[in-house]
Amino acid sequence: MVDCSDSPTRKPLLRALKGEVLNPPPFWLMRQAGRYLPEYREVRGKVHGFLDLCYSAELAARLTLQPVERFGMDAAIVFSDILVVPDALGQTVEFREGEGPRLAPIRSFDALRRLSLDGFCDRLAPVYEAVRLARRALSAETALIGFAGAPWTVAAYMIEGGGSADFAAAKGWVRERPGEFRGLIDLLIEATAMHIIAQADAGAEAIQLFESWAGLLAEPRFTEWSVGPMREIVRRFKRVHPEVPVIVFPRGAGALYAKVPDGTGVEAISMDPAVSVDWAARELQSRCVVQGNLDPSVLVAGGPAMRREVERILAALGSGPFIFNLGHGVLPNTPLEHVAELARLIRRWRA
Ligand code: CP3
């Protein structure tokens, strides 16, 4: 057992983020609040638009707590979305039932110029209030995570106007009009830094940056448009909140994962399911805390396949600084019993 008598915090997630090896490791799940939970669907049914949920501080705080109350994760993540940032910059953002996000695409310099930071934090005030309410309600053992999308990923949705298999329009901008693209990225650096600083001001104890579309960028564009902007955000954030750890999730970055810890200056890196845990133990874990990376479809499957995978991940990474998580978000068709079983498997594990 780890002696925590001299630990500045009782929260296992925050101890792990400081580099402590915990046995068993702490865990939480990306998208742990969402449609797989009946109590989420009940609240979701009461409001029309998904953004109305994000901008109702009380409902967002309640949704933040739901998975922790049911499964006892070591962290809650504030209920919100990465696309509240373009919304608060003045872009039209909608979530249509069963279709995912729809944004009025930014395709011209004029459209770009209409975005503005005026009133940005006012528009997002309910998110910060949700952080305050959730923090107050959490136990002394459970940490609260704030989050934002990284600039490249958010820019990709802003330019494309929604989800896409290849984000061809966004990649076209990078290639053909890098000067204009720089303008958008600089705006997002500023907005994202403000947004995570405000979440930490309100009580978020760790921050995760979601670079969900890192896998679309090869070098040298990965360093220029993903790592560089994240580093600048982390630098601005740490000037105000040096003690609040940052996790980044550069989904699909492959071998470029190796560039992220030193390149960005973050405390922890979250890995998608394709990252080899043995490689991560050798190449990443000596440089930062690692988080991940059970395949969400394995959580849907459950049973012996899940037990084997969980054991394999824990055996490879559990004796270093580690946070158990999925390699991407919980899928809507995930059975509740499988999440409960996953929680038990992790809690029972000993190195
Ligand atoms: O529990 C949590 O993790 C906190 C809440 C959270 C949501 N979105 C709520 C949500 C977080 C951390 C996100 C991050 C997010 N949002 C990302 C990065 C992580 C990733 O999945 O790669 C991205 C790319 C988005 C953008 C987004 N939001 C998409 C593409 C969609 C539609 C697809 C889908 O899963 O429905 C959303 C909607 C969304 N965000 C839902 C939830 C619970 C579902 C909305 C509903 O109830 O219909």
CSV table of C-alpha atoms and ligand atoms in Angstrom, one decimal:
chain,number,residue,atom,x,y,z
A,1,MET,CA,0.0,0.0,0.0
A,2,VAL,CA,1.1,3.5,-0.7
A,3,ASP,CA,1.7,5.6,2.4
A,4,CYS,CA,-0.3,8.8,1.9
A,5,SER,CA,0.2,10.3,5.4
A,6,ASP,CA,2.5,13.0,4.0
A,7,SER,CA,0.6,13.5,0.8
A,8,PRO,CA,-0.7,17.0,0.1
A,9,THR,CA,-3.9,15.6,-1.3
A,10,ARG,CA,-6.0,12.6,-0.7
A,11,LYS,CA,-7.2,12.5,-4.3
A,12,PRO,CA,-5.6,9.6,-6.1
A,13,LEU,CA,-5.9,11.2,-9.5
A,14,LEU,CA,-4.0,14.2,-8.4
A,15,ARG,CA,-1.3,12.1,-6.7
A,16,ALA,CA,-0.9,10.1,-9.9
A,17,LEU,CA,-0.6,13.3,-11.9
A,18,LYS,CA,2.3,14.3,-9.7
A,19,GLY,CA,4.1,11.1,-10.7
A,20,GLU,CA,3.2,8.9,-7.7
A,21,VAL,CA,2.8,5.2,-8.5
A,22,LEU,CA,-0.5,4.1,-7.1
A,23,ASN,CA,-1.5,0.5,-6.7
A,24,PRO,CA,-4.2,0.1,-7.9
A,25,PRO,CA,-4.0,3.1,-10.3
A,26,PRO,CA,-6.8,5.7,-10.3
A,27,PHE,CA,-9.3,5.6,-13.2
A,28,TRP,CA,-11.9,7.6,-15.0
A,29,LEU,CA,-13.4,7.3,-18.5
A,30,MET,CA,-13.5,9.7,-21.4
A,31,ARG,CA,-17.2,10.5,-22.1
A,32,GLN,CA,-18.2,8.9,-18.8
A,33,ALA,CA,-21.3,11.1,-18.8
A,34,GLY,CA,-23.4,10.4,-21.8
A,35,ARG,CA,-26.1,8.4,-23.5
A,36,TYR,CA,-25.1,4.9,-22.1
A,37,LEU,CA,-26.4,6.2,-18.8
A,38,PRO,CA,-30.2,6.0,-18.3
A,39,GLU,CA,-30.0,9.0,-15.8
A,40,TYR,CA,-28.3,11.0,-18.6
A,41,ARG,CA,-31.0,10.1,-21.1
A,42,GLU,CA,-33.6,11.2,-18.6
A,43,VAL,CA,-32.0,14.7,-18.1
A,44,ARG,CA,-31.3,14.9,-21.8
A,45,GLY,CA,-34.9,14.4,-22.7
A,46,LYS,CA,-35.9,17.5,-20.7
A,47,VAL,CA,-34.1,20.0,-22.8
A,48,HIS,CA,-34.3,20.6,-26.5
A,49,GLY,CA,-30.7,21.3,-27.6
A,50,PHE,CA,-27.5,19.7,-26.4
A,51,LEU,CA,-25.9,23.1,-25.9
A,52,ASP,CA,-28.8,24.1,-23.6
A,53,LEU,CA,-27.5,21.3,-21.3
A,54,CYS,CA,-24.0,22.6,-21.5
A,55,TYR,CA,-25.3,26.1,-20.6
A,56,SER,CA,-27.5,25.1,-17.8
A,57,ALA,CA,-25.1,25.1,-14.8
A,58,GLU,CA,-27.3,23.0,-12.6
A,59,LEU,CA,-28.0,20.3,-15.2
A,60,ALA,CA,-24.4,20.2,-16.3
A,61,ALA,CA,-23.2,19.9,-12.7
A,62,ARG,CA,-25.7,17.1,-12.2
A,63,LEU,CA,-24.6,15.2,-15.3
A,64,THR,CA,-20.9,15.7,-14.2
A,65,LEU,CA,-21.7,13.8,-11.0
A,66,GLN,CA,-23.8,11.0,-12.4
A,67,PRO,CA,-21.1,8.5,-13.5
A,68,VAL,CA,-19.1,9.1,-10.3
A,69,GLU,CA,-22.1,8.4,-8.2
A,70,ARG,CA,-22.9,5.2,-10.0
A,71,PHE,CA,-19.3,3.8,-10.5
A,72,GLY,CA,-17.0,5.6,-8.2
A,73,MET,CA,-14.5,6.9,-10.6
A,74,ASP,CA,-11.5,8.8,-9.2
A,75,ALA,CA,-12.4,11.9,-11.3
A,76,ALA,CA,-15.4,13.7,-12.7
A,77,ILE,CA,-15.0,15.6,-15.9
A,78,VAL,CA,-17.2,18.7,-16.2
A,79,PHE,CA,-20.1,18.1,-18.5
A,80,SER,CA,-19.6,20.4,-21.5
A,81,ASP,CA,-18.2,20.0,-25.1
A,82,ILE,CA,-15.2,21.2,-27.0
A,83,LEU,CA,-17.5,23.1,-29.4
A,84,VAL,CA,-18.7,25.6,-26.8
A,85,VAL,CA,-15.5,27.5,-27.7
A,86,PRO,CA,-16.5,28.2,-31.4
A,87,ASP,CA,-20.0,28.9,-30.1
A,88,ALA,CA,-18.8,31.5,-27.7
A,89,LEU,CA,-16.6,33.0,-30.4
A,90,GLY,CA,-19.8,33.7,-32.4
A,91,GLN,CA,-19.9,30.8,-34.8
A,92,THR,CA,-23.3,29.1,-35.1
A,93,VAL,CA,-23.1,25.7,-33.6
A,94,GLU,CA,-26.0,23.2,-33.4
A,95,PHE,CA,-26.3,19.5,-32.4
A,96,ARG,CA,-28.9,17.7,-34.4
A,97,GLU,CA,-30.5,14.5,-33.0
A,98,GLY,CA,-28.5,11.5,-34.2
A,99,GLU,CA,-26.4,13.6,-36.5
A,100,GLY,CA,-23.6,15.1,-34.4
A,101,PRO,CA,-22.5,18.7,-34.5
A,102,ARG,CA,-23.3,21.2,-37.3
A,103,LEU,CA,-21.4,24.5,-37.5
A,104,ALA,CA,-21.8,27.3,-40.1
A,105,PRO,CA,-18.5,26.6,-41.8
A,106,ILE,CA,-15.8,29.2,-41.7
A,107,ARG,CA,-14.6,29.2,-45.3
A,108,SER,CA,-13.5,32.8,-45.9
A,109,PHE,CA,-11.4,35.5,-44.4
A,110,ASP,CA,-14.6,37.5,-43.8
A,111,ALA,CA,-16.2,34.7,-41.8
A,112,LEU,CA,-13.0,34.4,-39.8
A,113,ARG,CA,-13.0,38.1,-39.0
A,114,ARG,CA,-16.5,38.0,-37.6
A,115,LEU,CA,-15.3,35.7,-34.8
A,116,SER,CA,-14.6,37.6,-31.6
A,117,LEU,CA,-13.5,37.3,-28.0
A,118,ASP,CA,-15.9,40.0,-26.9
A,119,GLY,CA,-18.2,38.5,-24.3
A,120,PHE,CA,-16.4,35.1,-24.7
A,121,CYS,CA,-16.2,34.4,-20.9
A,122,ASP,CA,-19.7,35.8,-20.3
A,123,ARG,CA,-21.2,33.3,-22.8
A,124,LEU,CA,-19.3,30.5,-21.0
A,125,ALA,CA,-20.1,31.6,-17.5
A,126,PRO,CA,-22.5,28.7,-17.0
A,127,VAL,CA,-19.7,26.3,-17.7
A,128,TYR,CA,-17.6,27.9,-14.9
A,129,GLU,CA,-20.7,27.8,-12.6
A,130,ALA,CA,-21.1,24.1,-13.4
A,131,VAL,CA,-17.5,23.6,-12.3
A,132,ARG,CA,-18.1,25.4,-9.1
A,133,LEU,CA,-21.3,23.4,-8.3
A,134,ALA,CA,-19.7,20.1,-9.2
A,135,ARG,CA,-16.6,20.8,-7.2
A,136,ARG,CA,-18.6,21.6,-4.1
A,137,ALA,CA,-20.6,18.4,-4.4
A,138,LEU,CA,-17.7,16.0,-5.0
A,139,SER,CA,-16.1,13.9,-2.2
A,140,ALA,CA,-12.6,14.6,-0.8
A,141,GLU,CA,-11.3,11.7,-2.8
A,142,THR,CA,-12.6,12.7,-6.2
A,143,ALA,CA,-10.9,15.1,-8.5
A,144,LEU,CA,-12.6,17.4,-11.0
A,145,ILE,CA,-11.2,17.7,-14.5
A,146,GLY,CA,-11.9,20.7,-16.8
A,147,PHE,CA,-11.2,20.4,-20.5
A,148,ALA,CA,-11.1,22.0,-23.9
A,149,GLY,CA,-10.4,20.9,-27.5
A,150,ALA,CA,-6.9,21.6,-28.8
A,151,PRO,CA,-6.8,24.3,-31.5
A,152,TRP,CA,-6.2,22.1,-34.5
A,153,THR,CA,-9.2,19.8,-33.7
A,154,VAL,CA,-11.5,22.7,-32.9
A,155,ALA,CA,-10.4,24.5,-36.1
A,156,ALA,CA,-11.0,21.4,-38.1
A,157,TYR,CA,-14.7,21.3,-37.0
A,158,MET,CA,-15.0,25.1,-37.5
A,159,ILE,CA,-13.8,25.0,-41.1
A,160,GLU,CA,-15.5,21.7,-42.0
A,161,GLY,CA,-18.8,22.6,-40.4
A,162,GLY,CA,-19.1,19.3,-38.6
A,163,GLY,CA,-17.6,15.9,-38.4
A,164,SER,CA,-15.9,14.4,-41.4
A,165,ALA,CA,-13.9,11.3,-42.3
A,166,ASP,CA,-10.9,13.3,-43.6
A,167,PHE,CA,-11.5,17.0,-42.8
A,168,ALA,CA,-10.4,17.8,-46.4
A,169,ALA,CA,-11.5,21.4,-46.2
A,170,ALA,CA,-9.5,22.1,-43.0
A,171,LYS,CA,-6.4,20.3,-44.5
A,172,GLY,CA,-6.8,22.4,-47.7
A,173,TRP,CA,-6.7,25.6,-45.7
A,174,VAL,CA,-3.5,24.6,-43.9
A,175,ARG,CA,-1.9,23.9,-47.3
A,176,GLU,CA,-3.2,26.7,-49.4
A,177,ARG,CA,-3.7,29.6,-46.9
A,178,PRO,CA,-1.4,29.0,-44.0
A,179,GLY,CA,-1.3,32.7,-43.1
A,180,GLU,CA,-5.1,32.8,-42.6
A,181,PHE,CA,-5.0,29.5,-40.8
A,182,ARG,CA,-2.5,30.9,-38.4
A,183,GLY,CA,-5.0,33.7,-37.6
A,184,LEU,CA,-7.6,31.2,-36.7
A,185,ILE,CA,-5.1,29.1,-34.6
A,186,ASP,CA,-3.9,32.2,-32.8
A,187,LEU,CA,-7.5,33.1,-31.9
A,188,LEU,CA,-8.1,29.6,-30.6
A,189,ILE,CA,-4.9,29.7,-28.6
A,190,GLU,CA,-6.1,32.8,-26.8
A,191,ALA,CA,-9.7,31.6,-26.4
A,192,THR,CA,-8.6,28.1,-25.2
A,193,ALA,CA,-6.1,29.5,-22.7
A,194,MET,CA,-8.8,31.8,-21.3
A,195,HIS,CA,-11.3,29.0,-21.1
A,196,ILE,CA,-9.1,26.5,-19.2
A,197,ILE,CA,-7.8,29.3,-16.9
A,198,ALA,CA,-11.4,30.2,-16.0
A,199,GLN,CA,-12.2,26.5,-15.4
A,200,ALA,CA,-9.3,26.2,-13.0
A,201,ASP,CA,-10.3,29.5,-11.3
A,202,ALA,CA,-13.7,28.0,-10.7
A,203,GLY,CA,-12.2,24.8,-9.1
A,204,ALA,CA,-11.1,22.4,-11.9
A,205,GLU,CA,-8.1,20.5,-10.4
A,206,ALA,CA,-6.7,19.1,-13.7
A,207,ILE,CA,-7.2,20.0,-17.3
A,208,GLN,CA,-7.4,17.7,-20.4
A,209,LEU,CA,-6.8,19.0,-23.9
A,210,PHE,CA,-8.5,16.9,-26.5
A,211,GLU,CA,-6.6,16.7,-29.8
A,212,SER,CA,-9.0,14.2,-31.2
A,213,TRP,CA,-7.8,14.7,-34.8
A,214,ALA,CA,-4.1,14.7,-34.2
A,215,GLY,CA,-3.9,11.7,-36.5
A,216,LEU,CA,-4.7,13.9,-39.6
A,217,LEU,CA,-1.4,15.8,-39.3
A,218,ALA,CA,2.0,14.5,-40.4
A,219,GLU,CA,5.3,16.2,-39.7
A,220,PRO,CA,6.2,19.0,-40.0
A,221,ARG,CA,2.5,20.1,-39.7
A,222,PHE,CA,2.0,18.1,-36.5
A,223,THR,CA,4.6,20.1,-34.7
A,224,GLU,CA,3.5,23.4,-36.2
A,225,TRP,CA,-0.3,23.1,-35.8
A,226,SER,CA,-0.8,20.7,-32.9
A,227,VAL,CA,2.2,20.6,-30.6
A,228,GLY,CA,3.1,24.3,-30.9
A,229,PRO,CA,-0.4,25.7,-30.2
A,230,MET,CA,-0.8,23.2,-27.2
A,231,ARG,CA,2.6,24.3,-25.8
A,232,GLU,CA,1.6,28.0,-26.0
A,233,ILE,CA,-1.7,27.2,-24.2
A,234,VAL,CA,0.1,25.3,-21.5
A,235,ARG,CA,2.6,28.1,-21.1
A,236,ARG,CA,-0.2,30.7,-20.7
A,237,PHE,CA,-2.1,28.4,-18.4
A,238,LYS,CA,0.9,27.6,-16.1
A,239,ARG,CA,1.6,31.3,-15.7
A,240,VAL,CA,-1.7,31.5,-13.8
A,241,HIS,CA,-2.1,28.0,-12.4
A,242,PRO,CA,1.4,26.4,-12.2
A,243,GLU,CA,0.1,23.7,-9.8
A,244,VAL,CA,-2.7,22.5,-12.0
A,245,PRO,CA,-1.7,19.5,-14.1
A,246,VAL,CA,-2.5,19.2,-17.8
A,247,ILE,CA,-3.2,16.0,-19.7
A,248,VAL,CA,-3.2,15.9,-23.6
A,249,PHE,CA,-4.9,13.4,-25.8
A,250,PRO,CA,-3.3,13.4,-29.3
A,251,ARG,CA,-5.6,10.7,-30.7
A,252,GLY,CA,-4.1,8.8,-33.6
A,253,ALA,CA,-0.7,10.5,-33.4
A,254,GLY,CA,1.1,7.1,-33.7
A,255,ALA,CA,4.9,7.4,-33.5
A,256,LEU,CA,4.5,11.2,-33.0
A,257,TYR,CA,3.2,10.5,-29.5
A,258,ALA,CA,6.9,10.5,-28.5
A,259,LYS,CA,7.1,14.2,-29.4
A,260,VAL,CA,4.2,15.3,-27.2
A,261,PRO,CA,5.5,15.3,-23.6
A,262,ASP,CA,8.6,17.4,-24.1
A,263,GLY,CA,7.0,19.4,-27.0
A,264,THR,CA,4.1,20.6,-24.9
A,265,GLY,CA,5.3,20.6,-21.3
A,266,VAL,CA,2.3,18.7,-20.0
A,267,GLU,CA,2.3,16.4,-17.0
A,268,ALA,CA,0.4,13.5,-18.7
A,269,ILE,CA,-0.5,12.0,-22.0
A,270,SER,CA,-3.6,10.1,-22.8
A,271,MET,CA,-3.2,7.2,-25.4
A,272,ASP,CA,-5.6,5.9,-28.0
A,273,PRO,CA,-6.1,2.1,-28.3
A,274,ALA,CA,-3.6,1.8,-31.1
A,275,VAL,CA,-0.6,2.8,-28.9
A,276,SER,CA,1.3,-0.2,-27.8
A,277,VAL,CA,1.5,-0.3,-24.0
A,278,ASP,CA,4.9,-1.9,-24.1
A,279,TRP,CA,6.2,0.9,-26.3
A,280,ALA,CA,4.5,3.5,-24.0
A,281,ALA,CA,6.1,1.9,-20.9
A,282,ARG,CA,9.6,2.3,-22.5
A,283,GLU,CA,9.2,5.6,-24.4
A,284,LEU,CA,6.6,7.7,-22.7
A,285,GLN,CA,6.3,6.6,-19.0
A,286,SER,CA,9.8,7.7,-18.2
A,287,ARG,CA,9.0,11.2,-19.3
A,288,CYS,CA,5.4,11.7,-18.1
A,289,VAL,CA,2.4,10.1,-16.5
A,290,VAL,CA,0.5,8.0,-19.0
A,291,GLN,CA,-3.3,7.5,-19.3
A,292,GLY,CA,-5.3,5.0,-21.3
A,293,ASN,CA,-6.0,3.0,-23.3
A,294,LEU,CA,-8.7,0.3,-23.3
A,295,ASP,CA,-10.5,0.1,-26.6
A,296,PRO,CA,-14.1,1.4,-26.0
A,297,SER,CA,-15.5,-1.5,-28.1
A,298,VAL,CA,-13.9,-3.9,-25.7
A,299,LEU,CA,-15.9,-2.3,-22.9
A,300,VAL,CA,-19.0,-2.9,-25.1
A,301,ALA,CA,-18.0,-6.6,-25.5
A,302,GLY,CA,-17.1,-7.2,-21.8
A,303,GLY,CA,-16.5,-10.7,-20.5
A,304,PRO,CA,-13.1,-12.6,-20.8
A,305,ALA,CA,-11.9,-10.3,-23.7
A,306,MET,CA,-12.3,-7.3,-21.5
A,307,ARG,CA,-10.6,-9.0,-18.5
A,308,ARG,CA,-7.6,-10.0,-20.7
A,309,GLU,CA,-7.2,-6.5,-22.1
A,310,VAL,CA,-7.5,-4.8,-18.7
A,311,GLU,CA,-4.9,-7.2,-17.3
A,312,ARG,CA,-2.5,-6.6,-20.2
A,313,ILE,CA,-2.7,-2.8,-19.9
A,314,LEU,CA,-2.3,-2.9,-16.1
A,315,ALA,CA,0.6,-5.4,-16.3
A,316,ALA,CA,2.5,-3.1,-18.8
A,317,LEU,CA,1.8,0.3,-17.2
A,318,GLY,CA,0.6,-0.3,-13.6
A,319,SER,CA,4.1,-0.2,-12.0
A,320,GLY,CA,4.8,3.3,-13.3
A,321,PRO,CA,2.9,6.6,-13.1
A,322,PHE,CA,-0.5,5.6,-14.6
A,323,ILE,CA,-4.1,6.5,-14.9
A,324,PHE,CA,-6.5,3.9,-16.3
A,325,ASN,CA,-8.9,5.2,-18.9
A,326,LEU,CA,-10.3,4.2,-22.3
A,327,GLY,CA,-8.5,5.0,-25.5
A,328,HIS,CA,-11.5,7.1,-26.7
A,329,GLY,CA,-14.9,7.9,-25.3
A,330,VAL,CA,-17.5,5.5,-23.9
A,331,LEU,CA,-19.8,4.3,-26.7
A,332,PRO,CA,-23.6,4.8,-26.3
A,333,ASN,CA,-24.3,1.1,-26.5
A,334,THR,CA,-22.0,0.2,-23.6
A,335,PRO,CA,-23.7,-2.0,-21.0
A,336,LEU,CA,-23.7,-0.6,-17.5
A,337,GLU,CA,-22.7,-3.9,-16.0
A,338,HIS,CA,-19.5,-3.8,-18.1
A,339,VAL,CA,-18.5,-0.5,-16.7
A,340,ALA,CA,-19.2,-1.7,-13.2
A,341,GLU,CA,-17.1,-4.8,-13.9
A,342,LEU,CA,-14.3,-2.7,-15.3
A,343,ALA,CA,-14.3,-0.6,-12.1
A,344,ARG,CA,-14.1,-3.8,-10.0
A,345,LEU,CA,-11.2,-5.2,-12.1
A,346,ILE,CA,-9.1,-2.1,-11.7
A,347,ARG,CA,-9.9,-1.7,-7.9
A,348,ARG,CA,-8.9,-5.4,-7.3
A,349,TRP,CA,-5.7,-5.2,-9.2
A,350,ARG,CA,-2.3,-5.3,-7.4
A,351,ALA,CA,1.1,-5.0,-9.1
B,1,CP3,O1,-18.3,12.8,-19.9
B,1,CP3,C1,-17.5,13.6,-20.5
B,1,CP3,O2,-16.4,13.1,-21.1
B,1,CP3,C2,-17.7,15.1,-20.5
B,1,CP3,C3,-18.4,15.6,-21.6
B,1,CP3,C4,-17.8,15.6,-23.0
B,1,CP3,C5,-18.7,15.7,-24.2
B,1,CP3,N1,-18.0,15.9,-25.3
B,1,CP3,C6,-20.2,15.5,-24.1
B,1,CP3,C7,-20.9,15.2,-25.3
B,1,CP3,C8,-16.5,15.7,-23.6
B,1,CP3,C9,-15.2,15.7,-22.8
B,1,CP3,C10,-16.6,15.9,-25.0
B,1,CP3,C11,-15.5,16.1,-25.9
B,1,CP3,C12,-15.7,16.2,-27.3
B,1,CP3,N2,-16.7,16.7,-28.0
B,1,CP3,C13,-14.7,15.8,-28.2
B,1,CP3,C14,-13.3,15.3,-27.9
B,1,CP3,C15,-13.3,13.8,-27.5
B,1,CP3,C16,-13.6,12.9,-28.6
B,1,CP3,O3,-14.7,12.2,-28.6
B,1,CP3,O4,-12.8,12.8,-29.6
B,1,CP3,C17,-15.2,16.0,-29.5
B,1,CP3,C18,-14.5,15.7,-30.9
B,1,CP3,C19,-16.5,16.6,-29.4
B,1,CP3,C20,-17.4,17.0,-30.4
B,1,CP3,C21,-18.7,16.3,-30.4
B,1,CP3,N3,-19.7,16.4,-29.4
B,1,CP3,C22,-19.2,15.4,-31.3
B,1,CP3,C23,-18.5,14.9,-32.6
B,1,CP3,C24,-20.5,15.0,-30.9
B,1,CP3,C25,-21.5,14.0,-31.6
B,1,CP3,C26,-21.1,12.6,-31.5
B,1,CP3,C27,-21.7,12.0,-30.3
B,1,CP3,O5,-20.9,11.3,-29.6
B,1,CP3,O6,-22.8,12.2,-30.0
B,1,CP3,C28,-20.7,15.6,-29.6
B,1,CP3,C29,-22.0,15.5,-28.8
B,1,CP3,C30,-21.8,15.1,-27.4
B,1,CP3,N4,-20.8,15.7,-26.5
B,1,CP3,C31,-22.6,14.3,-26.6
B,1,CP3,C32,-22.1,14.3,-25.3
B,1,CP3,C33,-22.6,13.5,-24.1
B,1,CP3,C34,-23.8,13.5,-27.1
B,1,CP3,C35,-24.9,14.5,-27.2
B,1,CP3,C36,-26.3,13.8,-27.1
B,1,CP3,O7,-26.7,13.6,-25.9
B,1,CP3,O8,-26.9,13.6,-28.1
